[in-house]
Every structure is written in C-alpha cells, then in structure tokens.
Amino acid sequence: MKKSVFLGTLAATTVLTGAAFAGTLDDVKARGELICGANPGLTGFAAPDANGVYQGFDASLCKAIAAAVLGDPNKVKFVPLTSETRFTALASGEVDVLIRNSTWTYSRDHDLKLDFVAVNYYDGQGFMVKKDLGVSSAKELDGATVCIQTGTTTELNLADFFKQNNSTYTPVTVADDAEAQRNYLAGTCDAFTTDASGLAASRSSFPDPENHIILPEIISKEPLGPVVRHGDNQWGDVVRWTFNALLIAEEKGITKANLAEVEASTTDPEVKRLLGLEGDFGVMAGLDNAAFKNAILANGNYGEIFEANIGASTPIGLARGLNALWTQGGLQYAAPFR
Amino acid sequence: MPDTAFVRSEMLPQQAPPITERGAVKWLRENLFSSPFNTVLTLIGLAVVFFLAQAALPWLMNSVWNATSLKECREIVWASAGPEATGACWALIRERWHQFLFGFYPADLYWRPVLALGLLLISLAPVLYYGLRKASVTLVGTVAALTLIALAMLDHDPTHLVIFALGLGGLTATAWVAPKRLLVLTVIYPLLGFWLLWGGSVWAPVGVAIGFALLVAVYLATKSYLGVVVATGAGFVVAAIWWLAVQTSVTTGLEAAMPLGMQAITSDQFGGFLLAFVIGVTAIGASLPIGILLALGRQSDMLLIKTLCVGFIEFVRGVPLITVLFTATLLLGYFLPPQTNFDVVLRVIILVTFFSAAYLAEVIRGGLAALPKGQYEAADALGLDYWQAQRLIVMPQALKVSIPGIVSTFIGLFKDTTLVAFVGLMDPLKGVTTIVRADTAWKGIYWEPYIFVGAIFFAVCFGMSRYSMYLEQKLKTDHR
C-alpha cells in the first residue's frame, strides 16, 4: 500500500516535471540565465580559473548558447557535475543543457531518455607508454600492467580490446586522473589508458614529456557532445544549431575579429542568413535574428574555440584530427543553413 | 688509647652516579633500549624515520613559492638543485589559496566570511568558557585581534576598519565586563552568520527571528497550564504559521518600505573551507539538541515516541552518508515540484544534521546508561518533574560522561563534509583540488594541495580534541 502510494507520487511528479520541461527555451528566457551542467575539472575542456570563471572548450559552447539565446555570453551559470550526478541533474531539470564530455551511446539515448544533439569533440581511447618500454603499437602490450580509472566505459573498452587481440593485461584501477598519472609515473603500470585528449593533457604536464609516447591505436569511439532532455525538440534544435553556426562560421572564415567586416561586406547568401542579415532564421528557432551572430561573437568560431583551449598553441597541443572540418578531412560537418 | 687505627671523621663526598644511570644515557637505556625487543623496535623505528626523511626532506628543502606554473616550479628546482631533483611547488597554494578557503565567493566580499568566522568564535566563547572571565577574554581578544588583522589585509578602507575595530573592541570589552552577556551574540549568531554569508535583504533573517520570538513567547505564556511539551508544540505551530503564511508578505512589505541589505550570494559560490565550515558548524550546532531529544525519546515510556525515535536512529545509522548525500541532491530533485529552488547546500546541511544526530543520540544514550539508578530516584525524591530532572540532574552528568564520544562524532562529521565532493559541491579536499589540477598551469601537481588541506583539517580537529580534554578535566568531579 505504502509502496504504491510512493510510486504513484513518483509517477505524478514525473508527469508534472515532464510537462514543465516542455519549454526549456522559454524557461531560459524567463530566467535570463542559462544553466549549463559542466565538468568542474577537465583540463582544456571545462574548469574554473583563478577567478572562478569557467574556461575551456566545453565551457565556450555553453557561453555561445547563452549568447544565442540571451544575447550575452556571460549570462550562464555553470553547475559542476560529477559523472554520477550528470544525467540525473539533466533529467530532473536542474540544468538546461549538459556539456560535460559525455559520450553519445545507444543506451543513453534510449534508456536515459536523453538527446545528444551534436558532437563537439570526437574522442577515442588511447594508450600512453614510456619510450624506453620499446613498444610502438598497442598490440604489443601483451602482459602489460595498465592504469585505468574505475567505473568508466574505458574499462570495458580495454577488456574488449585485449580480448580481441588474444592478449592479457593486468589492470591497476585508480580513482581519478591525478592518481592514474601518479601511478604511471611511479612505474606501477607500464601503460596509461584514457581518452586521447586526456592523454595529451597528462603528457604535457609531465616533467619529461619527450620520454612518453601516445600509441597510434585508438580503440574506441567517444563522440562527446551537448545533451538535452528527450522531447524538448525546440530547445534541442537551438543547441544543435548554435553549434552548427560555429562550424559554418569556421567553414566560411568568419572569426570573432573579422565578423563586423564580413557583416558589412559579404555577398554570400548563407553568411547573410547566418548573421541575420537576410530572412527570419533566428525567429524561426524562437530566437533573435542576431542570435547566431552573437554566438560567434562570444568566443569565435569552432576552430578558434578549439585553438584557444586545446589546440596546437596550448600546452595540451591536440591536433584537429577527426575534429577538423569535413573540407579538411575531418568529421565536423554542419547541415546547410537555409 | 689509640686502639682504633682509623676513624672516619667526615663523610665521603657524594659521587656522581655511574654513567649508565644518569643523563641522556639513562633516558636512552630506560626508554629506548630497555630490552632486546625494545632495542629492535627502536632500530626499526629509526630506520623508518630515516627513510621517510630521506624521501621527503630534499623535496621539502627544494620548495618553490614563487612561480606561475608547475613547469616553472620544476625549472627553478632543476636550476637550483640539479636535473632530476624534485621539489614542493607551494606556488600553487600561493596562487589559489583563496579558492581553497572561499571557493567562488566574490573576492571583494571576502570580509564577510572572515567576519562571520570571527564572530562565530567569539559567540562560542560564552559556550566554551561559561562564566570564566579570563579564558573568555583571552579567546575573544585573540580572535578579535586576528579577525581585525585579516580584515585589514582584505579591506583597506579606513572607515570600514574603524567600524570593525569598534565592534570587535566592544565585544572584547563585554567579555571583560560581563562574559555572560556575550550569550546574546550566541543566540542571534545563527541568523547573523547566515545573513553575513548569504547576504540579501536583512528582513528575511529578521522575519525568521520574529518566528522564533513568537515560539518563545507562546511557550512562556502557556507553559504553566499546558505543560512543557504541549506549550512547545503550540509555540511551534504559531511559529510555523508565521513562517509559512505571514512572514513573506511582511518581509516583502518591510523590504519595500525600508530596503536594507547587501549583495546576495548564492550557495553555488560557496566552496573550499568556507563550505566545510558552513556545513560542519551548522550540522554540529543543530545535531546536538536533536541528538539529545532522540536519546531521551529512545528511553521514553511512550510507545509512539519510542518507536519513532528508534526507527529514525536505526534507519539513519543503517544508511551510508554517501547515500544520504545523493538523496539530498538527486532524488529530492525528482520529488520537489519543478523549478523549486531548494538550495542544495541547505539540503545537504539538513540531511547531514539528521545523520549525525542519530549517531549523537546513541552516544548520549551511552551516557544516560552510565548514570546509576539512584540519580533518577534522587531527582524523583526531590519532587522534580521530568524536564527539571533531565535539565538539572540527569543531562549534566550524562553529557559529561559522553564528552569524548560527542567530540569524536563532531570531528568525524567535520571531516565527512569532504564527502560532498561526490555530489558536485566544491569541498576543499577533492572539489577544489580537482579544479586546480585541471588548470593547464598546474596539472600534474599531487601532494601539495593535499598537504595544505590536511594541515588545516588537522589544526581544526586537534583543537576540538584538546578542548574536549580540557573540558573533561574541568568537569571532573569524581575522586578516583
């Protein structure tokens, strides 16, 4: 009896909450602030700086969305989420959008009732080893000890990879990235595995980065992207097209610096539509016509965001790789803006 | 007749004890090498100390305080101590100390948490050293001076400093003239501290205070005919009506008529030790009375009260704190109506309070059980009613017995505040350390933040522990 009342209440609140989430866009506008679920500590992707302001590749996308919806990239509140709390926080409406290096998977789409609306970073799991180990391919790691974080998909990928290659390994499970680095440097394990972007960031922090190599094999697909709740398509479209606008801006060579100039001189109809000079494209999405212009002005186009936070000029020094535009051999491809 | 050849006419001068029976050698023999087994243990101990020092000392001696990144730290160490040398990089603490202490609290408002902490310690003086003028004045004076120095370092406006100096000086003078008067500060501190930390309109805490005033007024007015329990209940009902139905309209009215307040700070800006102290102190302060009531309820003859208390205590003790925290942050999000903004720090404080109250209840029950039956009977023989007996006879003795257990629970609770990291709050140990390590400049740093945070935790917990020993000494009335 008690249980059924409990479940009934749960169901009722779920229905209520579901109904109230129908218009995240309107909620955000009414609130005057975007609430973005973020990782509080992932080098290059999202972390507060010394002044407590979130910076990074993922954080910049949050700011761009805030600029598109509210016209001001600073009208965003970052909610730090752990990997355990992130999806619940999104589902319960605590955050409007989750941009926390979350991998798009089948079960997250269906089971958790979430929508991955874009892929802002194509990542994959890799290995790092010390140079003097004399290994040049992950397939030669038979019998190695491998440092790995517990409770992540990386653990499962690792098991699959070694099984496929009929080789064995000894896992050394650690709680977080800092522990993994420490164990790897202390020689507790021969290889350190995590997402390739994380490996690059770790390597850059070592006292002797030149003595460590990241092996060429990428053993998993980790498409990371912004997540919204299932069933709120208008809001999902806003997030998706804000991201697309940043891609198109890079494709068309529009940067934060030259935007005003392009706006004045462009003859390209797609650019005109994107910047809100022609047609009512912003209004179509329930936004202002200058929305996507504001999004680009927030932190620049996709390429600029990449370069500023994780690109070759930063200590992390990631190459564009899969994240190059489709015109340059990468996977970043935005649907046409028309 | 000299029939004796020799008679000693004076005493021999005293000789020094043999070398093995005096000074350092004696101490060493007695304390370190008194038996073969102890000798072995001593040698092993020395070896351990030696290896620890060998590992840690060069690292500590090579400490770097001025640098802007871990890389720069390493270069400085390599330049001074040769390549491959390692050194502690305290420059991280120098650069990010404010995040370890205050989280994301706005930098120009740091004086508010500092003042709140100073006033907290001052308002604790009459509780810790009730009626002891010298101890109270020492504590209040020291805290006031330190707070003032900290405030002077944060805020250079002389008029502000004069105001702070006058206020803190006034409190010290009060401690000197009438130490018990400081209890007034203790009573209003919860609301004052809340207002200092969170800011906002002054009328909100005033409204809450009016509710408590109503509670006390109703209790005092009806106690003589309704009895303690019913009078308290009636007071609660009246106060609840005020808080839920009346307060908002009155405070908004007052705010409109007389806007008075300061910049509001939201809970997500709290972090580091500020967060640990807010959660720890509030939960410690609130869990003691709740724990006492639960312990008494558990011993009650009334079936309903007893069952409820036992159920609560056993349920809470059977659930890990992490589960409670996840409930506070995640599950409540589903149950509460959407868009309710029930402050997450407040949720965590409430559940942590309940959690430690259940443990305290059992500790205090241990104290109650230690009292001989004669004490209860003596109270009855004196004609005291239940509450008088508890207040005057039972509780003072039971609490005295339970002091070590209570303080242990408090210390455990304070350290457990770091667990809030798992629900995304910025605790000093994991939360702030993670964000600091995520900075490309500091990524790869390991021991330094842990040592810094651990040292502060140690100081606070050691202080609590020493105070509890002092209190045990002071209250020792037996003649064992």
mmCIF file of C-alpha atoms in Angstrom, chain B residues 125-370:
data_model
loop_
_atom_site.group_PDB
_atom_site.id
_atom_site.type_symbol
_atom_site.label_atom_id
_atom_site.label_comp_id
_atom_site.label_asym_id
_atom_site.label_seq_id
_atom_site.Cartn_x
_atom_site.Cartn_y
_atom_site.Cartn_z
ATOM 1 C CA ALA B 125 33.330 31.897 23.912
ATOM 2 C CA PRO B 126 30.479 32.023 26.423
ATOM 3 C CA VAL B 127 29.519 28.469 25.489
ATOM 4 C CA LEU B 128 33.034 27.061 25.715
ATOM 5 C CA TYR B 129 34.109 29.003 28.793
ATOM 6 C CA TYR B 130 30.853 29.803 30.526
ATOM 7 C CA GLY B 131 31.395 32.333 33.291
ATOM 8 C CA LEU B 132 35.189 32.143 33.109
ATOM 9 C CA ARG B 133 36.275 35.718 32.621
ATOM 10 C CA LYS B 134 39.961 35.160 31.948
ATOM 11 C CA ALA B 135 39.519 32.412 29.386
ATOM 12 C CA SER B 136 36.673 34.288 27.678
ATOM 13 C CA VAL B 137 38.647 37.496 27.417
ATOM 14 C CA THR B 138 41.701 35.662 26.106
ATOM 15 C CA LEU B 139 39.694 33.878 23.448
ATOM 16 C CA VAL B 140 37.574 36.871 22.436
ATOM 17 C CA GLY B 141 40.539 39.236 22.474
ATOM 18 C CA THR B 142 42.739 36.951 20.375
ATOM 19 C CA VAL B 143 40.002 36.220 17.884
ATOM 20 C CA ALA B 144 39.044 39.892 17.647
ATOM 21 C CA ALA B 145 42.650 40.909 17.026
ATOM 22 C CA LEU B 146 43.193 38.201 14.394
ATOM 23 C CA THR B 147 39.912 39.000 12.670
ATOM 24 C CA LEU B 148 40.828 42.658 12.585
ATOM 25 C CA ILE B 149 44.246 41.890 11.084
ATOM 26 C CA ALA B 150 42.624 39.668 8.446
ATOM 27 C CA LEU B 151 40.048 42.342 7.668
ATOM 28 C CA ALA B 152 42.758 44.983 7.408
ATOM 29 C CA MET B 153 44.553 42.800 4.879
ATOM 30 C CA LEU B 154 41.387 42.379 2.815
ATOM 31 C CA ASP B 155 39.873 45.838 3.023
ATOM 32 C CA HIS B 156 41.911 48.992 3.011
ATOM 33 C CA ASP B 157 39.083 51.435 3.586
ATOM 34 C CA PRO B 158 39.913 53.121 6.939
ATOM 35 C CA THR B 159 36.286 53.934 7.829
ATOM 36 C CA HIS B 160 35.294 50.273 7.498
ATOM 37 C CA LEU B 161 38.242 49.255 9.631
ATOM 38 C CA VAL B 162 37.298 51.746 12.338
ATOM 39 C CA ILE B 163 33.777 50.314 12.406
ATOM 40 C CA PHE B 164 35.100 46.743 12.613
ATOM 41 C CA ALA B 165 37.623 47.736 15.289
ATOM 42 C CA LEU B 166 34.942 49.426 17.387
ATOM 43 C CA GLY B 167 32.600 46.440 17.094
ATOM 44 C CA LEU B 168 35.238 43.835 17.892
ATOM 45 C CA GLY B 169 36.685 46.016 20.678
ATOM 46 C CA GLY B 170 33.206 46.350 22.119
ATOM 47 C CA LEU B 171 32.824 42.565 22.159
ATOM 48 C CA THR B 172 36.172 42.164 23.910
ATOM 49 C CA ALA B 173 35.130 44.764 26.484
ATOM 50 C CA THR B 174 31.859 42.885 27.010
ATOM 51 C CA ALA B 175 33.809 39.696 27.580
ATOM 52 C CA TRP B 176 35.803 41.571 30.220
ATOM 53 C CA VAL B 177 32.923 43.319 31.988
ATOM 54 C CA ALA B 178 30.218 40.686 31.748
ATOM 55 C CA PRO B 179 31.278 37.482 29.971
ATOM 56 C CA LYS B 180 27.803 36.005 30.249
ATOM 57 C CA ARG B 181 26.315 38.895 28.270
ATOM 58 C CA LEU B 182 28.050 37.527 25.183
ATOM 59 C CA LEU B 183 25.362 34.850 25.169
ATOM 60 C CA VAL B 184 23.154 37.411 23.443
ATOM 61 C CA LEU B 185 25.536 37.255 20.481
ATOM 62 C CA THR B 186 25.491 33.454 20.641
ATOM 63 C CA VAL B 187 21.694 33.460 20.412
ATOM 64 C CA ILE B 188 21.491 35.799 17.440
ATOM 65 C CA TYR B 189 24.608 34.407 15.737
ATOM 66 C CA PRO B 190 22.893 31.735 13.587
ATOM 67 C CA LEU B 191 20.831 34.383 11.817
ATOM 68 C CA LEU B 192 23.615 36.960 11.819
ATOM 69 C CA GLY B 193 26.054 34.469 10.358
ATOM 70 C CA PHE B 194 23.518 33.400 7.765
ATOM 71 C CA TRP B 195 22.970 36.991 6.732
ATOM 72 C CA LEU B 196 26.688 37.755 6.586
ATOM 73 C CA LEU B 197 27.403 34.738 4.398
ATOM 74 C CA TRP B 198 24.428 34.702 2.068
ATOM 75 C CA GLY B 199 23.617 38.412 2.174
ATOM 76 C CA GLY B 200 20.364 39.639 0.697
ATOM 77 C CA SER B 201 17.717 41.623 2.487
ATOM 78 C CA VAL B 202 18.169 41.966 6.225
ATOM 79 C CA TRP B 203 14.436 41.455 6.667
ATOM 80 C CA ALA B 204 14.492 37.763 5.794
ATOM 81 C CA PRO B 205 16.572 36.765 8.851
ATOM 82 C CA VAL B 206 14.637 39.280 10.925
ATOM 83 C CA GLY B 207 11.429 37.543 9.835
ATOM 84 C CA VAL B 208 12.846 34.180 10.882
ATOM 85 C CA ALA B 209 13.907 35.692 14.200
ATOM 86 C CA ILE B 210 10.361 37.001 14.786
ATOM 87 C CA GLY B 211 9.142 33.433 14.266
ATOM 88 C CA PHE B 212 11.471 32.182 16.988
ATOM 89 C CA ALA B 213 10.429 35.062 19.246
ATOM 90 C CA LEU B 214 6.792 34.035 18.755
ATOM 91 C CA LEU B 215 7.713 30.457 19.606
ATOM 92 C CA VAL B 216 9.356 31.506 22.866
ATOM 93 C CA ALA B 217 6.529 33.930 23.717
ATOM 94 C CA VAL B 218 3.814 31.302 23.208
ATOM 95 C CA TYR B 219 5.841 28.780 25.183
ATOM 96 C CA LEU B 220 6.327 31.124 28.117
ATOM 97 C CA ALA B 221 2.722 32.258 28.095
ATOM 98 C CA THR B 222 1.192 28.793 28.034
ATOM 99 C CA LYS B 223 3.770 26.695 29.861
ATOM 100 C CA SER B 224 2.120 26.958 33.238
ATOM 101 C CA TYR B 225 -1.193 25.485 32.085
ATOM 102 C CA LEU B 226 -0.227 23.320 29.135
ATOM 103 C CA GLY B 227 2.998 21.768 30.331
ATOM 104 C CA VAL B 228 6.361 21.842 28.609
ATOM 105 C CA VAL B 229 5.672 19.549 25.681
ATOM 106 C CA VAL B 230 2.304 20.927 24.628
ATOM 107 C CA ALA B 231 3.476 24.503 25.137
ATOM 108 C CA THR B 232 6.478 23.874 22.913
ATOM 109 C CA GLY B 233 4.201 22.270 20.338
ATOM 110 C CA ALA B 234 1.848 25.244 20.436
ATOM 111 C CA GLY B 235 4.822 27.575 20.046
ATOM 112 C CA PHE B 236 5.974 25.615 17.016
ATOM 113 C CA VAL B 237 2.531 25.751 15.438
ATOM 114 C CA VAL B 238 2.313 29.504 15.867
ATOM 115 C CA ALA B 239 5.861 29.997 14.581
ATOM 116 C CA ALA B 240 5.199 27.714 11.607
ATOM 117 C CA ILE B 241 2.068 29.670 10.731
ATOM 118 C CA TRP B 242 4.143 32.835 10.851
ATOM 119 C CA TRP B 243 6.971 31.405 8.747
ATOM 120 C CA LEU B 244 4.810 29.747 6.126
ATOM 121 C CA ALA B 245 1.877 32.077 5.777
ATOM 122 C CA VAL B 246 2.666 35.529 7.115
ATOM 123 C CA GLN B 247 6.394 36.083 7.011
ATOM 124 C CA THR B 248 6.865 36.516 3.261
ATOM 125 C CA SER B 249 4.282 39.264 2.914
ATOM 126 C CA VAL B 250 5.554 41.101 5.998
ATOM 127 C CA THR B 251 9.198 40.935 4.963
ATOM 128 C CA THR B 252 8.468 42.000 1.391
ATOM 129 C CA GLY B 253 6.451 44.882 2.827
ATOM 130 C CA LEU B 254 9.294 45.879 5.113
ATOM 131 C CA GLU B 255 11.780 45.499 2.278
ATOM 132 C CA ALA B 256 9.669 47.795 0.107
ATOM 133 C CA ALA B 257 9.301 50.346 2.892
ATOM 134 C CA MET B 258 12.872 50.183 4.141
ATOM 135 C CA PRO B 259 15.238 48.440 1.731
ATOM 136 C CA LEU B 260 18.216 47.335 3.765
ATOM 137 C CA GLY B 261 20.584 44.598 2.773
ATOM 138 C CA MET B 262 23.727 43.636 0.999
ATOM 139 C CA GLN B 263 24.703 41.738 -2.094
ATOM 140 C CA ALA B 264 23.150 38.285 -2.135
ATOM 141 C CA ILE B 265 25.466 35.316 -2.668
ATOM 142 C CA THR B 266 24.127 32.029 -3.950
ATOM 143 C CA SER B 267 25.173 28.711 -2.500
ATOM 144 C CA ASP B 268 26.952 27.562 -5.641
ATOM 145 C CA GLN B 269 29.556 30.240 -4.976
ATOM 146 C CA PHE B 270 30.443 28.604 -1.672
ATOM 147 C CA GLY B 271 33.383 26.268 -1.695
ATOM 148 C CA GLY B 272 36.564 25.168 -0.009
ATOM 149 C CA PHE B 273 36.824 25.526 3.740
ATOM 150 C CA LEU B 274 34.006 28.046 3.755
ATOM 151 C CA LEU B 275 31.684 25.262 2.629
ATOM 152 C CA ALA B 276 33.226 22.730 5.016
ATOM 153 C CA PHE B 277 32.769 25.128 7.932
ATOM 154 C CA VAL B 278 29.235 26.137 6.983
ATOM 155 C CA ILE B 279 28.117 22.518 6.725
ATOM 156 C CA GLY B 280 30.207 21.316 9.660
ATOM 157 C CA VAL B 281 29.375 24.072 12.129
ATOM 158 C CA THR B 282 25.670 24.183 11.323
ATOM 159 C CA ALA B 283 25.337 20.422 11.498
ATOM 160 C CA ILE B 284 27.332 20.260 14.752
ATOM 161 C CA GLY B 285 25.279 23.040 16.307
ATOM 162 C CA ALA B 286 21.942 21.616 15.258
ATOM 163 C CA SER B 287 22.627 17.927 15.761
ATOM 164 C CA LEU B 288 23.441 18.156 19.483
ATOM 165 C CA PRO B 289 19.965 19.265 20.632
ATOM 166 C CA ILE B 290 18.288 16.896 18.170
ATOM 167 C CA GLY B 291 20.552 14.085 19.355
ATOM 168 C CA ILE B 292 19.661 14.774 23.000
ATOM 169 C CA LEU B 293 15.954 14.718 22.208
ATOM 170 C CA LEU B 294 16.324 11.493 20.234
ATOM 171 C CA ALA B 295 18.277 9.869 23.083
ATOM 172 C CA LEU B 296 15.596 10.870 25.575
ATOM 173 C CA GLY B 297 12.884 9.741 23.168
ATOM 174 C CA ARG B 298 14.515 6.374 22.833
ATOM 175 C CA GLN B 299 14.322 5.913 26.615
ATOM 176 C CA SER B 300 10.773 7.194 26.795
ATOM 177 C CA ASP B 301 7.922 5.064 28.164
ATOM 178 C CA MET B 302 5.572 6.365 25.487
ATOM 179 C CA LEU B 303 5.386 3.724 22.779
ATOM 180 C CA LEU B 304 4.804 6.079 19.850
ATOM 181 C CA ILE B 305 7.702 8.392 20.687
ATOM 182 C CA LYS B 306 9.988 5.496 21.449
ATOM 183 C CA THR B 307 9.156 3.706 18.202
ATOM 184 C CA LEU B 308 9.639 6.841 16.138
ATOM 185 C CA CYS B 309 12.992 7.625 17.729
ATOM 186 C CA VAL B 310 14.282 4.057 17.479
ATOM 187 C CA GLY B 311 13.096 3.846 13.877
ATOM 188 C CA PHE B 312 14.775 7.107 12.949
ATOM 189 C CA ILE B 313 18.051 6.288 14.682
ATOM 190 C CA GLU B 314 18.320 2.775 13.313
ATOM 191 C CA PHE B 315 17.301 3.801 9.808
ATOM 192 C CA VAL B 316 19.807 6.635 9.608
ATOM 193 C CA ARG B 317 22.609 4.598 11.125
ATOM 194 C CA GLY B 318 21.921 1.839 8.655
ATOM 195 C CA VAL B 319 22.409 4.079 5.621
ATOM 196 C CA PRO B 320 25.821 5.298 4.425
ATOM 197 C CA LEU B 321 26.381 9.051 4.373
ATOM 198 C CA ILE B 322 27.057 8.993 0.643
ATOM 199 C CA THR B 323 23.569 7.595 0.065
ATOM 200 C CA VAL B 324 22.117 10.368 2.181
ATOM 201 C CA LEU B 325 24.010 12.951 0.158
ATOM 202 C CA PHE B 326 22.888 11.506 -3.156
ATOM 203 C CA THR B 327 19.333 11.555 -1.840
ATOM 204 C CA ALA B 328 19.743 15.191 -0.874
ATOM 205 C CA THR B 329 20.976 16.279 -4.256
ATOM 206 C CA LEU B 330 19.483 13.887 -6.777
ATOM 207 C CA LEU B 331 16.355 12.202 -5.507
ATOM 208 C CA LEU B 332 14.849 15.318 -3.952
ATOM 209 C CA GLY B 333 15.171 16.932 -7.358
ATOM 210 C CA TYR B 334 12.575 14.476 -8.646
ATOM 211 C CA PHE B 335 10.189 14.793 -5.712
ATOM 212 C CA LEU B 336 10.128 18.534 -5.390
ATOM 213 C CA PRO B 337 7.919 20.421 -7.817
ATOM 214 C CA PRO B 338 9.884 21.593 -10.868
ATOM 215 C CA GLN B 339 11.524 24.990 -10.654
ATOM 216 C CA THR B 340 11.542 24.881 -6.853
ATOM 217 C CA ASN B 341 14.857 26.258 -5.948
ATOM 218 C CA PHE B 342 15.562 24.416 -2.727
ATOM 219 C CA ASP B 343 19.114 25.369 -2.025
ATOM 220 C CA VAL B 344 21.423 22.390 -2.446
ATOM 221 C CA VAL B 345 23.751 23.380 0.396
ATOM 222 C CA LEU B 346 20.763 23.733 2.694
ATOM 223 C CA ARG B 347 19.530 20.279 1.640
ATOM 224 C CA VAL B 348 22.928 18.796 2.382
ATOM 225 C CA ILE B 349 23.131 20.569 5.761
ATOM 226 C CA ILE B 350 19.705 19.268 6.804
ATOM 227 C CA LEU B 351 20.474 15.674 5.911
ATOM 228 C CA VAL B 352 23.991 15.748 7.391
ATOM 229 C CA THR B 353 22.457 17.153 10.598
ATOM 230 C CA PHE B 354 19.962 14.290 10.803
ATOM 231 C CA PHE B 355 22.737 11.857 10.074
ATOM 232 C CA SER B 356 24.987 12.994 12.885
ATOM 233 C CA ALA B 357 22.025 13.487 15.241
ATOM 234 C CA ALA B 358 21.313 9.764 15.037
ATOM 235 C CA TYR B 359 24.900 8.929 15.973
ATOM 236 C CA LEU B 360 24.919 11.512 18.761
ATOM 237 C CA ALA B 361 21.686 10.072 20.139
ATOM 238 C CA GLU B 362 23.398 6.747 20.645
ATOM 239 C CA VAL B 363 26.466 8.369 22.210
ATOM 240 C CA ILE B 364 24.282 10.271 24.645
ATOM 241 C CA ARG B 365 22.233 7.170 25.369
ATOM 242 C CA GLY B 366 25.519 5.612 26.447
ATOM 243 C CA GLY B 367 25.969 8.498 28.866
ATOM 244 C CA LEU B 368 22.425 8.067 30.182
ATOM 245 C CA ALA B 369 23.005 4.372 30.688
ATOM 246 C CA ALA B 370 26.137 5.096 32.707
#
